[in-house]
Short mmCIF file of C-alpha atoms in Angstrom, two decimals:
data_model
loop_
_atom_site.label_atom_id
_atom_site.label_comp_id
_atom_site.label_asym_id
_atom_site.label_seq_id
_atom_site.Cartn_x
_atom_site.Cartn_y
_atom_site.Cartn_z
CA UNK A 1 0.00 0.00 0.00
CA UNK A 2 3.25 2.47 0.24
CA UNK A 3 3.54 2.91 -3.05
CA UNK A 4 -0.16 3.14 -4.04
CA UNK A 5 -0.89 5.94 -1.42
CA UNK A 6 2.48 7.97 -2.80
CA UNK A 7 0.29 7.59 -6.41
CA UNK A 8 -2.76 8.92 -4.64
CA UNK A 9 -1.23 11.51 -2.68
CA UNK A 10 0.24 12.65 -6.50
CA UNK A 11 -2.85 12.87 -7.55
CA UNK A 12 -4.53 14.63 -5.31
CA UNK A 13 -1.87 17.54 -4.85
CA UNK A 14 -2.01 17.72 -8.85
CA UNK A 15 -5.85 18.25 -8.58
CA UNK A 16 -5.76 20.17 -5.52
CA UNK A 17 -3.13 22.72 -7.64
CA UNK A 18 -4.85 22.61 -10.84
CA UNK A 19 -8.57 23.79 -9.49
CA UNK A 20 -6.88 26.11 -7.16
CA UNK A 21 -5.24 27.73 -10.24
CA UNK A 22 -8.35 27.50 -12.81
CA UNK A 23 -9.79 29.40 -9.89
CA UNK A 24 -6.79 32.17 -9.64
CA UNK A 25 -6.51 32.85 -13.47
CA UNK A 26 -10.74 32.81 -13.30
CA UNK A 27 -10.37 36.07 -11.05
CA UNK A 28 -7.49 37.43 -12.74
CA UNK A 29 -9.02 37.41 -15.69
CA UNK A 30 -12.33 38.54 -14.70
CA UNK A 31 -11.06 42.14 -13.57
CA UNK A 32 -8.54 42.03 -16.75
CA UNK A 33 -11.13 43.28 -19.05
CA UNK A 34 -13.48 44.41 -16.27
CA UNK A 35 -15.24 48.08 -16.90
CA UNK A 36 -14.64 50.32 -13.83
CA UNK A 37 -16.90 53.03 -14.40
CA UNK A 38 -17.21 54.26 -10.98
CA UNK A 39 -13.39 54.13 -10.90
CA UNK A 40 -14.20 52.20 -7.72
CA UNK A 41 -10.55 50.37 -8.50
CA UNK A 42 -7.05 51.31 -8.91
CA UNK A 43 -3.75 48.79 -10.08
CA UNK A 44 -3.28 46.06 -7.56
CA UNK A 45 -0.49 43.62 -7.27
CA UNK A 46 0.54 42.51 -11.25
CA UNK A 47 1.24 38.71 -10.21
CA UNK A 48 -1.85 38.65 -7.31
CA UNK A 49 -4.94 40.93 -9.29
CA UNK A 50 -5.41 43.40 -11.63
CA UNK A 51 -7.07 45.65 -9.71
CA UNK A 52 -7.42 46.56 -5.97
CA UNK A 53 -10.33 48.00 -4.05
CA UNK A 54 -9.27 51.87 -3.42
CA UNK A 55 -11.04 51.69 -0.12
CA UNK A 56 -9.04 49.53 1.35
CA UNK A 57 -8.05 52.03 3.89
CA UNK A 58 -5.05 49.17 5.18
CA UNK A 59 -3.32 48.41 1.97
CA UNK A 60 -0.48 50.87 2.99
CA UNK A 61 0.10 49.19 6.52
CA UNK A 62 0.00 45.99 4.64
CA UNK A 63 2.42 46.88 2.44
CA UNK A 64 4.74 47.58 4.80
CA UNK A 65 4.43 44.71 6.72
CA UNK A 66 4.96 41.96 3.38
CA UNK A 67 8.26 43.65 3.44
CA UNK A 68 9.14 42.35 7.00
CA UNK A 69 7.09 39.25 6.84
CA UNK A 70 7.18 38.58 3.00
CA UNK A 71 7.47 34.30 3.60
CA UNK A 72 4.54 33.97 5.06
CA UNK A 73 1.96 37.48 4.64
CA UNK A 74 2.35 36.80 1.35
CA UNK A 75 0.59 33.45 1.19
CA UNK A 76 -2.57 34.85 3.65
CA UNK A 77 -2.67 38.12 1.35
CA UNK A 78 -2.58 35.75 -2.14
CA UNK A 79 -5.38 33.55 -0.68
CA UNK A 80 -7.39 36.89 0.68
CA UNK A 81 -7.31 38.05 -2.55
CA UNK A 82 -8.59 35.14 -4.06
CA UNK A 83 -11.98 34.87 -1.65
CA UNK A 84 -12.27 38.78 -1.49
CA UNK A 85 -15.38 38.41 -4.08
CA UNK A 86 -16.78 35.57 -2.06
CA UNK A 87 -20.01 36.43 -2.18
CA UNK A 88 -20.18 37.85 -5.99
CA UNK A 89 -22.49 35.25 -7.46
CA UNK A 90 -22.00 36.61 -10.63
CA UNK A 91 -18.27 35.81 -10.96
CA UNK A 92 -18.61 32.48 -9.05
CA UNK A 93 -21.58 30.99 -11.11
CA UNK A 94 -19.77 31.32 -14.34
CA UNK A 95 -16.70 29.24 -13.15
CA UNK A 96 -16.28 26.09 -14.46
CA UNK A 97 -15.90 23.08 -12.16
CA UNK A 98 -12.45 23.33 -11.41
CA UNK A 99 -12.10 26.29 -10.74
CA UNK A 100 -15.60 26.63 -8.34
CA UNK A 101 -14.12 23.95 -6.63
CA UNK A 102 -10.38 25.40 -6.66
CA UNK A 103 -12.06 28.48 -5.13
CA UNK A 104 -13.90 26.06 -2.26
CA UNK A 105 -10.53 24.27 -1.70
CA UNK A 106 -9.05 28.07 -1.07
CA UNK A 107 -12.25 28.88 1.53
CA UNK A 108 -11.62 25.82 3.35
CA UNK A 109 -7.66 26.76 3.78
CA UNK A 110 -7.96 30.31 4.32
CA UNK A 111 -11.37 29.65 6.88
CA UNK A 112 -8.00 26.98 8.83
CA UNK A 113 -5.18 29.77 8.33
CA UNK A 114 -7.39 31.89 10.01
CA UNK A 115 -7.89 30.16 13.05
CA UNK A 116 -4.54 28.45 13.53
CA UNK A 117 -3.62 32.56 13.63
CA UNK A 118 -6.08 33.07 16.23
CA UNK A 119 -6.18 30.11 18.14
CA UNK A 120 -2.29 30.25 18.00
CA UNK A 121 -2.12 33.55 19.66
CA UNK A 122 -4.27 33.23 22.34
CA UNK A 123 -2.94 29.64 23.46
CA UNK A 124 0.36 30.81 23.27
CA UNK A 125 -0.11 33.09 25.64
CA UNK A 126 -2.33 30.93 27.69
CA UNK A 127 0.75 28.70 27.67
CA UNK A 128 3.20 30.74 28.84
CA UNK A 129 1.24 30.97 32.17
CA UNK A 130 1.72 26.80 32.12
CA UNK A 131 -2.18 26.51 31.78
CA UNK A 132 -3.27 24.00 29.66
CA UNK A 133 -4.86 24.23 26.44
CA UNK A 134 -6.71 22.23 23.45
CA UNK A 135 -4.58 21.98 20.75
CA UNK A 136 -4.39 23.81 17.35
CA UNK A 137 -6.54 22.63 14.24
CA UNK A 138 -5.32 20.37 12.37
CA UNK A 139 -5.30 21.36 8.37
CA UNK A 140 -8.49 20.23 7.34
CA UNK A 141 -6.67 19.15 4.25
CA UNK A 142 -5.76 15.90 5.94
CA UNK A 143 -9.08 15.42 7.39
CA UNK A 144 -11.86 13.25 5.61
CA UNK A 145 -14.61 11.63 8.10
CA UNK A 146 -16.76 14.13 10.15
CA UNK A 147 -15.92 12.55 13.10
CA UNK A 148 -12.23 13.50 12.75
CA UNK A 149 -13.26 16.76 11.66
CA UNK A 150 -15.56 17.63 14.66
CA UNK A 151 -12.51 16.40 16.88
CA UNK A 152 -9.54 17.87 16.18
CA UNK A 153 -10.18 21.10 13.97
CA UNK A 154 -12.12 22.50 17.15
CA UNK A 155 -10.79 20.59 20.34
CA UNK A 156 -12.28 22.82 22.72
CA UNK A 157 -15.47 22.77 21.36
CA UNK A 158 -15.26 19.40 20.98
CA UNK A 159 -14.22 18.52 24.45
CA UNK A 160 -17.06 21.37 25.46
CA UNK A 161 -19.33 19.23 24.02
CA UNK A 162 -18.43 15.82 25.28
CA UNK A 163 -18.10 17.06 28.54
CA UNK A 164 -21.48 19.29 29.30
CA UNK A 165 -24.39 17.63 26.91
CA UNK A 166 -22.90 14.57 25.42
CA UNK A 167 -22.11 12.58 28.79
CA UNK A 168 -24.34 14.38 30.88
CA UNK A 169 -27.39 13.15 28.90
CA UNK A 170 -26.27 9.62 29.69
CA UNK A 171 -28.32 10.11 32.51
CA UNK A 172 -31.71 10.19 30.16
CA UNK A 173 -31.24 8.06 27.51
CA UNK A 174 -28.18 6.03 26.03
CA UNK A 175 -29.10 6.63 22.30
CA UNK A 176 -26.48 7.93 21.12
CA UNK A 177 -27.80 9.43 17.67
CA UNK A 178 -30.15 11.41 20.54
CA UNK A 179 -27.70 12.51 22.48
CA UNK A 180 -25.80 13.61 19.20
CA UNK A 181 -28.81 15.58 18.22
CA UNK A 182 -28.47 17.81 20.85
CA UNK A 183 -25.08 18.65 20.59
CA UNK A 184 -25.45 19.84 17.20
CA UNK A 185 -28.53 21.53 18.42
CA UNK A 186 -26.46 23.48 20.47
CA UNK A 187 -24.13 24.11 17.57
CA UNK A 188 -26.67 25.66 15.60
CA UNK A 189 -27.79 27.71 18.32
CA UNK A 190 -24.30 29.01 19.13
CA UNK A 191 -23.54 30.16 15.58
CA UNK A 192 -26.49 31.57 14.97
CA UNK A 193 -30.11 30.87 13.92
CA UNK A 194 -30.11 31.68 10.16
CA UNK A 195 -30.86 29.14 7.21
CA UNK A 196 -27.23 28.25 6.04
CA UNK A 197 -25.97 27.39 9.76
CA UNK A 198 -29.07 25.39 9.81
CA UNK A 199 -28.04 23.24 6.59
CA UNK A 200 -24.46 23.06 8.04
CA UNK A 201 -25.07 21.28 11.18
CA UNK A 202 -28.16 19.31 9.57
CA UNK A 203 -25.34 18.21 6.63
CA UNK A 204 -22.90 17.73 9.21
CA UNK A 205 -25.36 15.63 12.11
CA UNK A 206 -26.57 13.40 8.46
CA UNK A 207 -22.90 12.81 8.03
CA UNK A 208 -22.07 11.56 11.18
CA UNK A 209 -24.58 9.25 11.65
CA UNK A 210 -24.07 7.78 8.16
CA UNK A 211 -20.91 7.40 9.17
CA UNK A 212 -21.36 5.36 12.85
CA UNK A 213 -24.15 3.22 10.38
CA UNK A 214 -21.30 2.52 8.22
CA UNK A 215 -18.31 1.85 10.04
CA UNK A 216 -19.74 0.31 13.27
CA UNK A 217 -17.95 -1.65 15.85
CA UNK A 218 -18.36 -4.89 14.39
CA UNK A 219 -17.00 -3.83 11.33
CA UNK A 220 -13.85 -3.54 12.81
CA UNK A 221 -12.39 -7.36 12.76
CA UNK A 222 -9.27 -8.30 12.06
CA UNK A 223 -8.33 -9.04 8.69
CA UNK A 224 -5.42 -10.46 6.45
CA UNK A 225 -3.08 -8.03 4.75
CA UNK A 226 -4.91 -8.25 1.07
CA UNK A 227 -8.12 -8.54 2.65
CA UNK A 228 -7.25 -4.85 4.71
CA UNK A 229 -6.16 -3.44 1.84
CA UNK A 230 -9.26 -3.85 -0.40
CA UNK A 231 -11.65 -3.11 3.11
CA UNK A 232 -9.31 0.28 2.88
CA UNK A 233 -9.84 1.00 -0.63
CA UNK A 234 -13.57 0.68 -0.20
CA UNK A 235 -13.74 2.59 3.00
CA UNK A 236 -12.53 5.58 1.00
CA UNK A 237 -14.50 5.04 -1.65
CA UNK A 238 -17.72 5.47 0.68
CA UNK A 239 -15.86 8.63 2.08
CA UNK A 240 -15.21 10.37 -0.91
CA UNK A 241 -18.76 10.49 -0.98
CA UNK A 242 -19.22 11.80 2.42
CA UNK A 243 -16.38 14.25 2.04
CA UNK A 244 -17.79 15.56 -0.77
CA UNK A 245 -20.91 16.59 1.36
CA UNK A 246 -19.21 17.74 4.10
CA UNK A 247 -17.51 20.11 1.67
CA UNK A 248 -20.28 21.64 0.39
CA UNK A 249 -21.88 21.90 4.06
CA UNK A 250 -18.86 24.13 5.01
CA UNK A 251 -19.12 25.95 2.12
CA UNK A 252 -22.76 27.00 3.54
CA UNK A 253 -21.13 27.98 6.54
CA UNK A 254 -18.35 29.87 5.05
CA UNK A 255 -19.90 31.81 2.52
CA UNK A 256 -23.60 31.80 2.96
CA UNK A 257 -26.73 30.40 1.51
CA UNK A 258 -26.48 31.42 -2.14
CA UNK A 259 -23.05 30.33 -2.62
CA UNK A 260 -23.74 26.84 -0.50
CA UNK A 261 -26.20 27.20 -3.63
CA UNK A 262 -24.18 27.40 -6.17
CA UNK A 263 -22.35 24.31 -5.00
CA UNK A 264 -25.07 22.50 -4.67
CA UNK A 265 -26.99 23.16 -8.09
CA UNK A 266 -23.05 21.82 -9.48
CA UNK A 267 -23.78 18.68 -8.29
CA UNK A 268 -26.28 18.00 -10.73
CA UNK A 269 -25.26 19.95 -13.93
CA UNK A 270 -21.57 18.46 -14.85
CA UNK A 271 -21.59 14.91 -14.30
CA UNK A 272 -18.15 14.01 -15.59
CA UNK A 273 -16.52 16.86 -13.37
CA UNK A 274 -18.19 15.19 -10.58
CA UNK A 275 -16.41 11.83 -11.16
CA UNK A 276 -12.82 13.57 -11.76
CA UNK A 277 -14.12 15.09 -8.39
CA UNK A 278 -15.19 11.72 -6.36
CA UNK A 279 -11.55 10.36 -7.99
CA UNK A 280 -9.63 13.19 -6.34
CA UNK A 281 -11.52 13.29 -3.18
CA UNK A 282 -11.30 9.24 -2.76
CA UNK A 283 -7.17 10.16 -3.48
CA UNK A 284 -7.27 12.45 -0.49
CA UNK A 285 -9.21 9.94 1.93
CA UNK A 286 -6.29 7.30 0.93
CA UNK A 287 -3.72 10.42 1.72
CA UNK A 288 -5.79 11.30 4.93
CA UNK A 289 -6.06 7.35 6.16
CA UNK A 290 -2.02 6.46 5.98
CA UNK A 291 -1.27 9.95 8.32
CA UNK A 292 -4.59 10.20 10.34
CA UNK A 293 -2.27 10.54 14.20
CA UNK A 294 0.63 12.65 12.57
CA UNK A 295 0.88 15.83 14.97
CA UNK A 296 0.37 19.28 12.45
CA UNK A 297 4.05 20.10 13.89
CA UNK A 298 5.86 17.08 12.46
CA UNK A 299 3.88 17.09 9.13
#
């Protein structure tokens, strides 16, 4: 199996690259040509976008600090530029499938940069006073089954959760797909009460359960080498699935109902980009299952 996860970790990095840069040239090209007249935009970055917001009152200050930081500002500032038009259904209907799913791949990264800044910062410091504290998120890039994904992108939450309504309502029933129920209840409440968190935990609570129906305790018997392997290679084909919907369930939660949309509708109107899609994603579950315990720090 060494050898066949190096081809599918090949394959999904050169699929991962490609849609992320049918979605870069898609914006590029889009302000290229793009008539600005409220003169609303002035000459942005040559290599990044054509043109820049002019009231983006910190582009000095940021500027200034690529200059000091270049190594690594760069790379947040390249994929803000990129989801800056998140919400402009105009530009993101007319993509074609790699590149509207390039542009989800760069949501999903930038939503993890994001918090690994913030999360970083504040357990840092919580650190230095020796307190303990849940550990970063892992890159979601790694991360296939919603289980995993609940767990260690948000341990506190997670642990939150165990801790105060999973185990405590032990005491009224020992259904677990109950008790579930009102975790993500709770989720939904705590993010807010508008129609895409609602599909995002409802995608996210379907997902989990399909997954404890699927892979189930007695599913897990030993088996011989060849017999693993082939258990493996269907496990992740079921996944890919799953992963698939999870994706578009964050993509509700990232960037809102009509966009979720947009997804969505995709689904159903190019077929063979959705099985170049299910072949990539069931690359990344065979990536994600050889290094699912590797600490983000040694990766």
């Amino acid at each position: 199996m060494y050898f066949e996860t190096i081809i599918y970790f090949i394959i999904w990095s050169l699929s991962v690259i490609y849609s992320v840069h049918r979605f870069s040239t898609s914006s590029y090209n889009y302000f290229r040509y793009y008539n600005d007249e409220y003169d609303d935009f002035t000459q942005g970055i040559s290599f990044l976008s054509k043109k820049r917001d002019k009231a983006d009152l910190e582009w000095e200050a940021i500027m200034f600090l690529v200059k000091d930081y270049f190594p690594w500002l760069v790379i947040y500032v390249s994929v803000a530029l990129a989801t800056k038009y998140i919400k402009s259904l105009k530009l993101i209907e007319n993509l074609d499938s790699w590149s509207l799913y390039g542009f989800g791949y760069a949501m999903g990264q930038f939503f993890h940069l994001k918090y690994v800044i913030q999360y970083g910062i504040s357990t840092s410091i919580a650190s230095f006073e020796r307190i303990n504290v849940p550990n970063l998120p892992r890159c979601i890039g790694r991360i296939h089954l919603y289980s995993d994904m609940w767990k260690y992108f948000d341990p506190g939450l997670y642990n939150f959760l165990i801790k105060n309504i999973y185990l405590p309502m032990t005491k009224f029933t020992q259904n677990k797909p109950i008790r579930s129920f009102f975790c993500f209840s709770f989720v939904y409440v705590w993010h807010g009460l508008e129609t895409h968190i609602f599909i995002w935990t409802i995608l996210n609570y379907f997902g989990l359960m399909c997954e404890s129906v699927l892979w189930s305790k007695t599913d897990k018997i030993k088996k011989n080498g060849q017999e693993q392997n082939w258990k493996r290679r269907k496990d992740c084909f079921i996944s890919a699935f799953l992963l698939a919907m999870s994706a578009i369930s964050n993509f509700y939660f990232f960037a809102g109902y009509n966009v979720g949309n947009v997804f969505f509708r995709r689904l159903f109107a190019d077929m063979f980009g959705n099985i170049v899609l299910i072949a990539a994603l069931y690359c990344c579950c065979q990536v994600s299952t050889e290094i699912p315990t590797v600490p983000a720090s040694q990766m």
